[in-house]
Amino acid sequence: MLRLRILLTASLCAAVGAIGAPTALAAPVARAAADTAPPVIADLTVTPDDVGVSGVDLVPVTVAVRLTDESGVIEAGEMDGVATPLLGLRRVEGGERNEGVELKLTSGTAKDGVWSATVHVPSTWDGRWEVGQVIAEDSARNRLEVDPRDAGTTVSLEVTGAHQPAVTMELTPDPLVGDGPLTVKGRFYDKDTGKGLPNQPIFFGHDNVCVEQPGTPNGVTAADGTFSRVYPVGDIYLRCVGILRPTNIGIVPAYIVVTSAHPRFRPTITASADRTTVQPGTKVTFTGTVKPSGLSTVELQQLKDGKWQKVTSGQLDDRSRFTLTVTPKATGEHSYRVARPSDDPELVGASKTIVVRVTTSGGDGGGDGELPITGPATLPMVGGALALIAVGTGLTLLGRRRRGADPDR
């Protein structure tokens, strides 16, 4: 037994020797404190700070901000797609206006560096501008969002603009009826002389393209500065026309001058009933389409005491189609139409009248009252009213854009 203990002890000592003698525990390393402070503005400049611009010319101006931060400033995206660091210019003399400028690191480091951009200043910026906002974020997600003027730092840009371009635009016909052709026309001219801007590259935009993505010229003015473009299929969405300049926000276009408008419109509505002779309490379903595209709701109306009164309303689907139902109970003839109301009588759209006959004898008969159109309905109580009960033709389906200017949205 003694010999066994000696052998075990010797084996243990040999193992320890092979591993090496134990070392003293190292002292704990101090961890750096977390960065909780937002970036700091160390300097802010606009160079040059006084420029003169004429006509459609552009003058480059550099805006720069030196930012310091413990963890380092980063490029970050905002919810609206704009990127930071971001500098905001605000016109304080010459009419209120704001312009944003996305900045890039051009010298130094993320912890101490200059973030700058070149702004192409047009003559239409005539007036006094000041840096009114700086937004930046660091890698620790600390956010700086400040108006430097609140801290006593006012950095300005004086712009003297001459022969500024201007533009007129009209949409015809006015109102647009259904989805018929829509013409955008107008004139670019010199505000000082009134003369047209000949052979000027211009940009025609439609809907969100006007404001949500950089564009390229897709048209040119005539010798007298006029322009015209025909859209074979009209809709309710925004139309714009302008002279582009380089953008300082990656997701939006920038203009020297631009104008825009939504067309006034009077919808055309086709409507048909799945049956026009029914017994009391029988459901009648009205279906049809609306033009132009982009609207969201329509009403089913009934003629009572000489006035059209709302019975129900419903949403249009992505093809501008509707389905509306009514369950008439009283016997007799009931006059219905599908309409798009408006405070302006000129813009009211309505189908023709559909007469539903409610009777206790021979009821629940079929019939299709497809009636293709718009405008005020004629009174149904005339001879031959039952001629409206006829087999209808198929409906033309119309695609609908994802975004519009529907007033009831």
mmCIF file of N, CA, C and O in Angstrom, residues 16 64 115 127 174 209 246 294 301 312 326 359-360 370 408:
data_model
loop_
_atom_site.group_PDB
_atom_site.id
_atom_site.type_symbol
_atom_site.label_atom_id
_atom_site.label_comp_id
_atom_site.label_asym_id
_atom_site.label_seq_id
_atom_site.Cartn_x
_atom_site.Cartn_y
_atom_site.Cartn_z
ATOM 1 N N VAL A 16 2.008 17.432 -13.105
ATOM 2 C CA VAL A 16 2.055 18.864 -12.807
ATOM 3 C C VAL A 16 3.266 19.502 -13.449
ATOM 4 O O VAL A 16 3.223 20.579 -14.014
ATOM 5 N N ALA A 64 -19.947 72.172 -45.554
ATOM 6 C CA ALA A 64 -19.122 71.207 -44.815
ATOM 7 C C ALA A 64 -19.329 71.371 -43.316
ATOM 8 O O ALA A 64 -19.509 72.484 -42.815
ATOM 9 N N TRP A 115 -17.367 66.268 -43.094
ATOM 10 C CA TRP A 115 -18.432 65.705 -43.932
ATOM 11 C C TRP A 115 -18.948 66.842 -44.802
ATOM 12 O O TRP A 115 -19.335 67.898 -44.292
ATOM 13 N N GLY A 127 -31.989 84.969 -52.713
ATOM 14 C CA GLY A 127 -32.324 85.314 -51.334
ATOM 15 C C GLY A 127 -31.226 84.899 -50.368
ATOM 16 O O GLY A 127 -30.130 84.496 -50.767
ATOM 17 N N ASP A 174 -60.465 70.079 -69.041
ATOM 18 C CA ASP A 174 -60.703 70.393 -67.640
ATOM 19 C C ASP A 174 -62.202 70.596 -67.448
ATOM 20 O O ASP A 174 -62.758 71.596 -67.886
ATOM 21 N N VAL A 209 -43.284 59.727 -59.199
ATOM 22 C CA VAL A 209 -42.032 60.009 -59.902
ATOM 23 C C VAL A 209 -41.660 61.485 -59.758
ATOM 24 O O VAL A 209 -40.485 61.843 -59.816
ATOM 25 N N PRO A 246 -28.758 68.719 -60.522
ATOM 26 C CA PRO A 246 -28.236 67.584 -59.742
ATOM 27 C C PRO A 246 -28.844 67.545 -58.343
ATOM 28 O O PRO A 246 -28.951 68.577 -57.679
ATOM 29 N N GLY A 294 -57.741 55.181 -59.746
ATOM 30 C CA GLY A 294 -57.206 55.914 -58.607
ATOM 31 C C GLY A 294 -58.227 56.276 -57.556
ATOM 32 O O GLY A 294 -57.856 56.678 -56.456
ATOM 33 N N GLN A 301 -77.066 54.997 -54.847
ATOM 34 C CA GLN A 301 -78.069 55.992 -54.481
ATOM 35 C C GLN A 301 -79.437 55.581 -55.016
ATOM 36 O O GLN A 301 -79.545 54.895 -56.037
ATOM 37 N N THR A 312 -75.954 53.013 -49.733
ATOM 38 C CA THR A 312 -74.764 52.386 -49.178
ATOM 39 C C THR A 312 -73.561 52.846 -49.993
ATOM 40 O O THR A 312 -73.711 53.518 -51.024
ATOM 41 N N VAL A 326 -78.407 45.874 -52.335
ATOM 42 C CA VAL A 326 -79.561 46.479 -51.681
ATOM 43 C C VAL A 326 -80.660 45.428 -51.622
ATOM 44 O O VAL A 326 -80.725 44.535 -52.479
ATOM 45 N N THR A 359 -92.235 43.141 -56.987
ATOM 46 C CA THR A 359 -93.620 42.682 -57.141
ATOM 47 C C THR A 359 -93.815 41.366 -56.406
ATOM 48 O O THR A 359 -92.877 40.579 -56.242
ATOM 49 N N THR A 360 -95.051 41.123 -55.990
ATOM 50 C CA THR A 360 -95.351 39.871 -55.294
ATOM 51 C C THR A 360 -95.745 38.780 -56.268
ATOM 52 O O THR A 360 -95.884 37.620 -55.880
ATOM 53 N N GLU A 370 -77.222 46.552 -67.434
ATOM 54 C CA GLU A 370 -75.919 47.183 -67.701
ATOM 55 C C GLU A 370 -76.113 48.494 -68.426
ATOM 56 O O GLU A 370 -76.716 48.561 -69.469
ATOM 57 N N ASP A 408 -61.072 61.411 -50.872
ATOM 58 C CA ASP A 408 -61.672 60.847 -49.664
ATOM 59 C C ASP A 408 -60.723 59.911 -48.940
ATOM 60 O O ASP A 408 -61.101 59.252 -47.992
#
